[in-house]
mmCIF file with all atom_site columns, C-alpha atoms in Angstrom:
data_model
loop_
_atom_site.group_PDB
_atom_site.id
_atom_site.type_symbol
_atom_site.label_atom_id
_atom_site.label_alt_id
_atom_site.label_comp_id
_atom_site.label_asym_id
_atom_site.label_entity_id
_atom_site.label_seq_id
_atom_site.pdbx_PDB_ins_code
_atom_site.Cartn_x
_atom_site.Cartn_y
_atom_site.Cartn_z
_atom_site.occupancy
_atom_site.B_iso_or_equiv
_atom_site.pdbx_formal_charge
_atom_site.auth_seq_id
_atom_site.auth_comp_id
_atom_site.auth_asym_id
_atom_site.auth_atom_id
_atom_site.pdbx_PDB_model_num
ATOM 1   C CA . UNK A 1 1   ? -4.443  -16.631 -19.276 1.00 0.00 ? 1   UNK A CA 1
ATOM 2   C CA . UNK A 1 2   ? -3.387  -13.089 -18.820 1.00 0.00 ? 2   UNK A CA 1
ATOM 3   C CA . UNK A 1 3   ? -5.015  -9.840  -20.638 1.00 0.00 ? 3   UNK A CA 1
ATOM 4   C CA . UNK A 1 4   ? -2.875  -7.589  -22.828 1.00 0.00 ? 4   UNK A CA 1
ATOM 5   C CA . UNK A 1 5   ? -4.217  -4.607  -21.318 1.00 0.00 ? 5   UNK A CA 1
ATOM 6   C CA . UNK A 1 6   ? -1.540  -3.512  -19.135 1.00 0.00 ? 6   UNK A CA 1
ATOM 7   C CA . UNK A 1 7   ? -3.015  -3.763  -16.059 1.00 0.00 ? 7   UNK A CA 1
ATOM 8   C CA . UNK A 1 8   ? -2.027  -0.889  -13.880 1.00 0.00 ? 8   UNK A CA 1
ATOM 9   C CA . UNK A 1 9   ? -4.002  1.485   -16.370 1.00 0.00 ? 9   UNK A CA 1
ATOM 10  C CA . UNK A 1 10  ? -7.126  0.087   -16.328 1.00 0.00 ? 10  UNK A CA 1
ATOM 11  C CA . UNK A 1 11  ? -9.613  0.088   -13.525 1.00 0.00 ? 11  UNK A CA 1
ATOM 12  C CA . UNK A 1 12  ? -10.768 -3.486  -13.575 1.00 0.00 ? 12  UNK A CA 1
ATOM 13  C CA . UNK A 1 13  ? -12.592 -3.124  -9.784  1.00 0.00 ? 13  UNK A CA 1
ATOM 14  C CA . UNK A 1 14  ? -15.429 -0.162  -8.690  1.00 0.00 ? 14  UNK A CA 1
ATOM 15  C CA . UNK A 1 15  ? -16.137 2.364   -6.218  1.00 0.00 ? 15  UNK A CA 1
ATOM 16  C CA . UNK A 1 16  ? -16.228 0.847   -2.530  1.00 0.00 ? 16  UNK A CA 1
ATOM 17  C CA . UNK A 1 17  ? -14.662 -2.372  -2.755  1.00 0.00 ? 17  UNK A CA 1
ATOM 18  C CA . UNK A 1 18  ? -13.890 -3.910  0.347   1.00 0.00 ? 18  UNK A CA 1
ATOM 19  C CA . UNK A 1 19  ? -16.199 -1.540  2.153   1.00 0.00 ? 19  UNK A CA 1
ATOM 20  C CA . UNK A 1 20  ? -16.153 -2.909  5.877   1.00 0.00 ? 20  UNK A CA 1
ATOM 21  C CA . UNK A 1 21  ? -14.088 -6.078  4.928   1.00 0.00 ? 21  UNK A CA 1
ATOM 22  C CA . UNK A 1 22  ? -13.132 -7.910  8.130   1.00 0.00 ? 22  UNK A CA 1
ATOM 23  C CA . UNK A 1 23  ? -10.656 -10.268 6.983   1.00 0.00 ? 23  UNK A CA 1
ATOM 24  C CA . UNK A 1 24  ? -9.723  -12.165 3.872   1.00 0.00 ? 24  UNK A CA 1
ATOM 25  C CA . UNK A 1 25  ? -7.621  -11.259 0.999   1.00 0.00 ? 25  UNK A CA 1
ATOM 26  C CA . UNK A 1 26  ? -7.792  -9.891  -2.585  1.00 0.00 ? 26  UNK A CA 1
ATOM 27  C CA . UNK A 1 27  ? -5.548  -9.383  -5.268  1.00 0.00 ? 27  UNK A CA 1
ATOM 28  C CA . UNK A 1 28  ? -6.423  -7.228  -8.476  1.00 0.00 ? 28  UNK A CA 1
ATOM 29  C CA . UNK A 1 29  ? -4.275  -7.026  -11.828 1.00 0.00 ? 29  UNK A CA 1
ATOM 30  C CA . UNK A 1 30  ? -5.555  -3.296  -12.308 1.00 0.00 ? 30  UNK A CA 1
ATOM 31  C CA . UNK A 1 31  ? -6.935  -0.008  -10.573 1.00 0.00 ? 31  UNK A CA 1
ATOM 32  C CA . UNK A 1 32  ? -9.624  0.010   -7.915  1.00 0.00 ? 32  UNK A CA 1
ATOM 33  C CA . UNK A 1 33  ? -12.060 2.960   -8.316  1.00 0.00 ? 33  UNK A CA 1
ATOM 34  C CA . UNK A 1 34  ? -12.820 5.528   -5.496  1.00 0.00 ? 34  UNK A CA 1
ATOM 35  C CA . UNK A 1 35  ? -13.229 4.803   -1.947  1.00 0.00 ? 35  UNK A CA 1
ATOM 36  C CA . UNK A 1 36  ? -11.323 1.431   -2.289  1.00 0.00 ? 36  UNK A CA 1
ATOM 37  C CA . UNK A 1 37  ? -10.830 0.063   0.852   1.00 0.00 ? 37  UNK A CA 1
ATOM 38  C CA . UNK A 1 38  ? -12.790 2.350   2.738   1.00 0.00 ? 38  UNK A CA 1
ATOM 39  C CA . UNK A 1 39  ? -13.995 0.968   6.605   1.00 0.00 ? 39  UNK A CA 1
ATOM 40  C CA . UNK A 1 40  ? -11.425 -1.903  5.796   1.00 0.00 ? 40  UNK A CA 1
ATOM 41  C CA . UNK A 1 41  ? -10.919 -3.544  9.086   1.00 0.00 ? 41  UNK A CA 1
ATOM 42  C CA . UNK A 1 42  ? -8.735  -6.259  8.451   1.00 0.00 ? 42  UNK A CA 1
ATOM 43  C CA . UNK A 1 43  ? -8.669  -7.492  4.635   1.00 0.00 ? 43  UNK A CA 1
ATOM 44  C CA . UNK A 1 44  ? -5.152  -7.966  3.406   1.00 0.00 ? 44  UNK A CA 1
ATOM 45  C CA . UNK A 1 45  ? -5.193  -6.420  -0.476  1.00 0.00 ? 45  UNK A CA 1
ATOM 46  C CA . UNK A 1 46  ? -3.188  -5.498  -3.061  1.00 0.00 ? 46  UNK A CA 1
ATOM 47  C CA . UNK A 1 47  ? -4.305  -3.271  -6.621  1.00 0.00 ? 47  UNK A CA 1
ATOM 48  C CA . UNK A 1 48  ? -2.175  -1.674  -9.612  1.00 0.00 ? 48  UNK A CA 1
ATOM 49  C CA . UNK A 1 49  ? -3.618  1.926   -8.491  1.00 0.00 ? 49  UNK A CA 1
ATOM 50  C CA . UNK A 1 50  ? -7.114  3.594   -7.024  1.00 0.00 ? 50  UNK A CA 1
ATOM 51  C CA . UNK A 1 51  ? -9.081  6.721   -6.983  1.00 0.00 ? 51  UNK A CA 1
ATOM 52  C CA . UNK A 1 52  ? -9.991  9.554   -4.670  1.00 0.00 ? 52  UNK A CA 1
ATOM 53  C CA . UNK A 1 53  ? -9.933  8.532   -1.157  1.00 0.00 ? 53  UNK A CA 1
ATOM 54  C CA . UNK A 1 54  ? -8.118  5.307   -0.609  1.00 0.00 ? 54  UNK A CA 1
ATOM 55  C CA . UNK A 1 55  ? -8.285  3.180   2.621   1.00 0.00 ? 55  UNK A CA 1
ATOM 56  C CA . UNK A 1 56  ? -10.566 6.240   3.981   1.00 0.00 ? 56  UNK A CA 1
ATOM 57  C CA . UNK A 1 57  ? -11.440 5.480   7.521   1.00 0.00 ? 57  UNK A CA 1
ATOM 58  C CA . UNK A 1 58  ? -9.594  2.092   7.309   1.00 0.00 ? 58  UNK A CA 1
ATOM 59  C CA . UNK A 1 59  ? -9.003  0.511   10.929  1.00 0.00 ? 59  UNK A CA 1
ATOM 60  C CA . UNK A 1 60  ? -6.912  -2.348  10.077  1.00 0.00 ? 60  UNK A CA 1
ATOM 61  C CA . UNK A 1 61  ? -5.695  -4.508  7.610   1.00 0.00 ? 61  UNK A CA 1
ATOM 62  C CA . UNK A 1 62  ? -3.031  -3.681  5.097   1.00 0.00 ? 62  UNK A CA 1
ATOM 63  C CA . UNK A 1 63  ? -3.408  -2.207  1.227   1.00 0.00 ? 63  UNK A CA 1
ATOM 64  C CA . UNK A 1 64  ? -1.075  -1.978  -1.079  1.00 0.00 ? 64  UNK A CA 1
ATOM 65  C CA . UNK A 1 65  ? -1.271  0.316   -4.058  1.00 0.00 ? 65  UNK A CA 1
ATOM 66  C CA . UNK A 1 66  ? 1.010   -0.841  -6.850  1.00 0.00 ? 66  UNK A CA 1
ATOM 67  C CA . UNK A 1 67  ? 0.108   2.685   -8.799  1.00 0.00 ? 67  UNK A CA 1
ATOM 68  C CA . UNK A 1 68  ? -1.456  6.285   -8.388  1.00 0.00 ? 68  UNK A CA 1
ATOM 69  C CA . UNK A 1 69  ? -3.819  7.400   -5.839  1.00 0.00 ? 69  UNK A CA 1
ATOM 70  C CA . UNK A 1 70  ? -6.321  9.731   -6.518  1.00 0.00 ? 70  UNK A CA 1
ATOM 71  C CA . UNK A 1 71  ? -6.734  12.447  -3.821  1.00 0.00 ? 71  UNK A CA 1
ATOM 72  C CA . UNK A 1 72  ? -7.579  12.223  0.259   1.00 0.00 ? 72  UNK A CA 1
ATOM 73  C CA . UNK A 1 73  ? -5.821  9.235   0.381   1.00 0.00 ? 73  UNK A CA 1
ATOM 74  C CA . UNK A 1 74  ? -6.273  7.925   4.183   1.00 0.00 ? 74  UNK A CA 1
ATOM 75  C CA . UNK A 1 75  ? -8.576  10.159  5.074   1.00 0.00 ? 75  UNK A CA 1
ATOM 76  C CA . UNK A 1 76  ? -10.258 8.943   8.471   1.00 0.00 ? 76  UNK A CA 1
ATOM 77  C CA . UNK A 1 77  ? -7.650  6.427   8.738   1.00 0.00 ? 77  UNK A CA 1
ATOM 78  C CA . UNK A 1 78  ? -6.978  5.444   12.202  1.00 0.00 ? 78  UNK A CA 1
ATOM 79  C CA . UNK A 1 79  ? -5.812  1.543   11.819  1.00 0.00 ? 79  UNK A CA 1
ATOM 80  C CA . UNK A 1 80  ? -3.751  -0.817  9.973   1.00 0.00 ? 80  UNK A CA 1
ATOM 81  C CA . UNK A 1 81  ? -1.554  0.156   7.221   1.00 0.00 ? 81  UNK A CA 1
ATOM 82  C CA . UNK A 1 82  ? -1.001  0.923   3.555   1.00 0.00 ? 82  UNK A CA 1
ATOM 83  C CA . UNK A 1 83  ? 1.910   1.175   0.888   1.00 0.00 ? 83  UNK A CA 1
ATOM 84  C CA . UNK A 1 84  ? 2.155   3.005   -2.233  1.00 0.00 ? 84  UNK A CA 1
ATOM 85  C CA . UNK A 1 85  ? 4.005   2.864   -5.045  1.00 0.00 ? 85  UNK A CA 1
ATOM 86  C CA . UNK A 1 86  ? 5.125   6.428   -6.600  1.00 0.00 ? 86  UNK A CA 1
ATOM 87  C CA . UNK A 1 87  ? 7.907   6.650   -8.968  1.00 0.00 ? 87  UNK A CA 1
ATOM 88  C CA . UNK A 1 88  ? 6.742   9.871   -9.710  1.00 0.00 ? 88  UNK A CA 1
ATOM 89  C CA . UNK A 1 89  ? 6.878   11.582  -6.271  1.00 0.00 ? 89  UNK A CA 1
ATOM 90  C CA . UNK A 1 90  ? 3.441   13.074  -6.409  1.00 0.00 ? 90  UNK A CA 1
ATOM 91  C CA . UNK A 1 91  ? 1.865   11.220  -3.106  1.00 0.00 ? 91  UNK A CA 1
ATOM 92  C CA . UNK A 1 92  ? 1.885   13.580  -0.642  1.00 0.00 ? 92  UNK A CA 1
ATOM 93  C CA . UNK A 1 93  ? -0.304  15.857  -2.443  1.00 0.00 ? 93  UNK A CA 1
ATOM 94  C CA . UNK A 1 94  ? -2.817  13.105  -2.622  1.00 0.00 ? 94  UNK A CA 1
ATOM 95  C CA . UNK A 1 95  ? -2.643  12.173  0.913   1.00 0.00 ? 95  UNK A CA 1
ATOM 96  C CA . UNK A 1 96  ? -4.635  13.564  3.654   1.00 0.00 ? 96  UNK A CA 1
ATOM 97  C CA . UNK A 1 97  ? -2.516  14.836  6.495   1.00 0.00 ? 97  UNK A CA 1
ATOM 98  C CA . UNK A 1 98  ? -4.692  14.964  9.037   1.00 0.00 ? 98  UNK A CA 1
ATOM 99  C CA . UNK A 1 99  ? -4.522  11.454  10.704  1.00 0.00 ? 99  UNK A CA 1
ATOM 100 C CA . UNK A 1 100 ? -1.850  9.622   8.401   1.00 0.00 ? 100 UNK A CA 1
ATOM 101 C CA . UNK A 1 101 ? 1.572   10.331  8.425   1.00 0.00 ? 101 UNK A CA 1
ATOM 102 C CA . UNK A 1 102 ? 3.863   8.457   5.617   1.00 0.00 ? 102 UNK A CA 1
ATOM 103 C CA . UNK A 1 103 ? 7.349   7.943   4.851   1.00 0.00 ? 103 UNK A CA 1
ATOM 104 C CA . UNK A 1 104 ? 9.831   5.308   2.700   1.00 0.00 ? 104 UNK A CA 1
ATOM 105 C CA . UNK A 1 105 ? 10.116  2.195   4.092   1.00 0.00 ? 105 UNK A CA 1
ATOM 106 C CA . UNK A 1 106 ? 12.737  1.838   6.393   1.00 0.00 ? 106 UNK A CA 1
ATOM 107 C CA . UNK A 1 107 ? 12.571  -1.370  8.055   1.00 0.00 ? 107 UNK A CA 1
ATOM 108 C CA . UNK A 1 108 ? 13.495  -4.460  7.133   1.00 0.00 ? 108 UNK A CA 1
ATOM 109 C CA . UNK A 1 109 ? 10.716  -6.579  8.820   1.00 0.00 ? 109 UNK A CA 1
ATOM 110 C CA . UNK A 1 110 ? 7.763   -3.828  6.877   1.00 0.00 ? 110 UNK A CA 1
ATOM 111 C CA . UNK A 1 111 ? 10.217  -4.206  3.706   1.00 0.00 ? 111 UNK A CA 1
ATOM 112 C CA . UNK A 1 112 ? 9.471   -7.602  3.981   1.00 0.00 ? 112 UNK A CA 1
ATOM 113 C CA . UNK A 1 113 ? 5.395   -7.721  4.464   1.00 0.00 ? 113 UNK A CA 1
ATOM 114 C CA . UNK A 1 114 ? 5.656   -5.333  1.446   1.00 0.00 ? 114 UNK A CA 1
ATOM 115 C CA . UNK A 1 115 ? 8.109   -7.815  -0.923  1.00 0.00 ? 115 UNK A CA 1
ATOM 116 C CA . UNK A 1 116 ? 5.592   -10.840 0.487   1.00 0.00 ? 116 UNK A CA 1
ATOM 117 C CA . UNK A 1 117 ? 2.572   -9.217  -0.650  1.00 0.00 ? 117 UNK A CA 1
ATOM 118 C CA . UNK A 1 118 ? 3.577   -7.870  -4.122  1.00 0.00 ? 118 UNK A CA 1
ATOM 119 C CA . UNK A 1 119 ? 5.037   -11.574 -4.801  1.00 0.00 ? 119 UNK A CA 1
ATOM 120 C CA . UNK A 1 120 ? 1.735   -12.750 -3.541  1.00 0.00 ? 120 UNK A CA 1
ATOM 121 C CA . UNK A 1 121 ? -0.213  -10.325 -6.066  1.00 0.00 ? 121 UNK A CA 1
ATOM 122 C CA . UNK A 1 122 ? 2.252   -12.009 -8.859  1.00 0.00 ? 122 UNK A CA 1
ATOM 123 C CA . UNK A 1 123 ? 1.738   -15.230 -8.541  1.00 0.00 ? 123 UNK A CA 1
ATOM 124 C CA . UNK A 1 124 ? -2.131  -15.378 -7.855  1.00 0.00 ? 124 UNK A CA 1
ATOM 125 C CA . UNK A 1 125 ? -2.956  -12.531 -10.460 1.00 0.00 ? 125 UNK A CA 1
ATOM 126 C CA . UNK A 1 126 ? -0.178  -13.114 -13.365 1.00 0.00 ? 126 UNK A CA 1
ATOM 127 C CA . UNK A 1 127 ? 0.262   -9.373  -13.705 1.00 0.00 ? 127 UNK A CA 1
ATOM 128 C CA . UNK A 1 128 ? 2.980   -8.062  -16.286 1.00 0.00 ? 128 UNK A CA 1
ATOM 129 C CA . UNK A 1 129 ? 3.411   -4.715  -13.800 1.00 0.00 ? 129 UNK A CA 1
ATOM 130 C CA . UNK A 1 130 ? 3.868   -6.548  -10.739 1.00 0.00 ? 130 UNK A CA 1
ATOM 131 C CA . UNK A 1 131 ? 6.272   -8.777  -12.715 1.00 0.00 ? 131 UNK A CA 1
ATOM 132 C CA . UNK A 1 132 ? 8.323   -6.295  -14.114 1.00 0.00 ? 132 UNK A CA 1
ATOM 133 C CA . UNK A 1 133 ? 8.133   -4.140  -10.551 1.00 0.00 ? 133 UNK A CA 1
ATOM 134 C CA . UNK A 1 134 ? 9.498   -7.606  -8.617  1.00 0.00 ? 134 UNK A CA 1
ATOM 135 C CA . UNK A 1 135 ? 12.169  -7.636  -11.405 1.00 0.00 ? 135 UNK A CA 1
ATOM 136 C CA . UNK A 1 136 ? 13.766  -4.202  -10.588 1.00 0.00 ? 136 UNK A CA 1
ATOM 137 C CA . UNK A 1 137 ? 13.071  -4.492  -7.047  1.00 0.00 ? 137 UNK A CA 1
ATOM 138 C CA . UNK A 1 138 ? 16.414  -3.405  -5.789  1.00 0.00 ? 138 UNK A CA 1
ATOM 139 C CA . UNK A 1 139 ? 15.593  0.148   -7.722  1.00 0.00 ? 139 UNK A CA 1
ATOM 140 C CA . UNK A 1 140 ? 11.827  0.541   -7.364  1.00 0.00 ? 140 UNK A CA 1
ATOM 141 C CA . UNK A 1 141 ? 11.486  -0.823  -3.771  1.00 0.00 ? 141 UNK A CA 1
ATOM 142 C CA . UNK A 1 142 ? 12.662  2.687   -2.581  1.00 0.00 ? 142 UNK A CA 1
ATOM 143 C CA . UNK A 1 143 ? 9.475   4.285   -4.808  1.00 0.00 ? 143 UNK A CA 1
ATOM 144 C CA . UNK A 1 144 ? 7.352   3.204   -1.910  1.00 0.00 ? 144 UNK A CA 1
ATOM 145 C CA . UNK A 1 145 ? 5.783   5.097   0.744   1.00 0.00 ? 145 UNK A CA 1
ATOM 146 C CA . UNK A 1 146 ? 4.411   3.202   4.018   1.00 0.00 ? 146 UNK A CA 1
ATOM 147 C CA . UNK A 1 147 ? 1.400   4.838   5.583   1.00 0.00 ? 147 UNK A CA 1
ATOM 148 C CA . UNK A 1 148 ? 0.859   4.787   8.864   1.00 0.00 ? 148 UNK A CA 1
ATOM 149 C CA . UNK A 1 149 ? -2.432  6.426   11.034  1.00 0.00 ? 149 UNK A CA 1
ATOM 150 C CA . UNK A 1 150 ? -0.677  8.667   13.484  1.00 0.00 ? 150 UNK A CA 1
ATOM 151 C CA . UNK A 1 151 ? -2.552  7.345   16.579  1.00 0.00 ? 151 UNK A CA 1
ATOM 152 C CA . UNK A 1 152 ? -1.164  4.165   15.623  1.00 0.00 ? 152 UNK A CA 1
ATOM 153 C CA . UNK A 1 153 ? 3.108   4.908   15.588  1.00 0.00 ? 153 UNK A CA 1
ATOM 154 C CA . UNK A 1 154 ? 2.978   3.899   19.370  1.00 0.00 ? 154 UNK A CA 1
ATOM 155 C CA . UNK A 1 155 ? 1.238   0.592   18.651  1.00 0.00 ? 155 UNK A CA 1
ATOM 156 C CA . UNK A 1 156 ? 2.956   -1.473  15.844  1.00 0.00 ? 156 UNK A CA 1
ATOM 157 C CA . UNK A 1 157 ? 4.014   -4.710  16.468  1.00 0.00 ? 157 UNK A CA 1
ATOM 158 C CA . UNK A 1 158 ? 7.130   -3.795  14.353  1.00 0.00 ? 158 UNK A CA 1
ATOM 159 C CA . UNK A 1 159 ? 9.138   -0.524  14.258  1.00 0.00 ? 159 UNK A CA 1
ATOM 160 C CA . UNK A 1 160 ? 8.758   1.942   11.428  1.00 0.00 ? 160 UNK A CA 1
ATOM 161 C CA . UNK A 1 161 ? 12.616  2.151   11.226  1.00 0.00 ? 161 UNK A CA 1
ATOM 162 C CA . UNK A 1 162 ? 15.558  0.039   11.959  1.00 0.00 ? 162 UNK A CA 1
ATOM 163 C CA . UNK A 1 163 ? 18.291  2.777   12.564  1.00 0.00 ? 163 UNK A CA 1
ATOM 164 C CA . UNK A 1 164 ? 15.620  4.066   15.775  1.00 0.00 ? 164 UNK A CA 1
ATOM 165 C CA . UNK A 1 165 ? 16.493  0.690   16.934  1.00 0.00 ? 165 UNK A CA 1
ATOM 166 C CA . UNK A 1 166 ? 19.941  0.275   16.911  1.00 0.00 ? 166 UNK A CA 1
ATOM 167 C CA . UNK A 1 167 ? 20.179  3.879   19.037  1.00 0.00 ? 167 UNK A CA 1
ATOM 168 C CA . UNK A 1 168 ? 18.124  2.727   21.374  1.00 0.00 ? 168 UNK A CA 1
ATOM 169 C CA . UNK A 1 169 ? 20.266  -0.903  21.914  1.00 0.00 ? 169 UNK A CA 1
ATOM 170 C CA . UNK A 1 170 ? 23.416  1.484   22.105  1.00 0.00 ? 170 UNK A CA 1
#
């Protein structure tokens, strides 16, 4: 049975979830508090929105925020990656620039992980937002960001972007 609340505005998980998590995966109808994610090192997770300093000093895995991020978002982070959702435009003054560099999604392989994952958080959490966001995809898919630790742009297993690819092949 589903709540509802609507899920995306109420923090339903606390401070430091998923501190040091080396593998496994979670999936949360609602907001994380702060520090979600920090030390992650290879848990695969998905939340409706988190507070101050997201995925801080995360080394791998991959988070996705379905919401708002409260501020220093990726601070420390030097591993694995993260997308958030931000209809509002309002990310980059939460994000730390200092090791993390973000940008929209422009490949279709990451476009993919990123369609995977919030169908995954759907079906295993029942959550209206997610719903509605899979829905509209075609129009809210390009509200996402894809963050990236810069020491890491040399060392993905996939491109960032697609177009970088077909110069290179010509």
């Amino acid at each position: 049975m589903s709540s509802p609340l609507a899920s995306q505005d109420n923090t339903i998980i606390g401070n430091t979830v998923l501190y040091g998590a080396t593998s496994g995966r979670l999936f949360a109808a609602g907001q994380a508090g702060e520090r979600f994610a920090v030390r992650n090192s290879g848990a695969i997770v998905v939340v409706e929105g988190c507070g101050a300093n997201g995925c801080e000093y995360m080394t791998n895995g991959i988070a996705v925020v379905l919401g708002a991020v409260g501020a220093n978002f990726g601070a420390g982070m030097t591993g694995g990656m993260a997308f958030v959702y931000d209809p509002d435009g309002v990310f980059a003054k939460r994000a730390n620039p200092e090791n993390i560099t973000w940008d929209r999604v422009k490949s279709l392989h990451w476009a993919d992980v990123l369609l995977d994952l919030v169908r995954d958080h759907a079906d295993h959490t029942d959550s209206k937002w997610s719903k509605g966001l899979l829905e509209d995809w075609d129009r809210v898919a390009s509200h996402f960001w894809q963050i990236v630790p810069k020491e890491m742009l040399t060392r993905l297993s996939h491109p960032l972007d697609d177009s970088a690819e077909l110069v290179a092949a010509e």
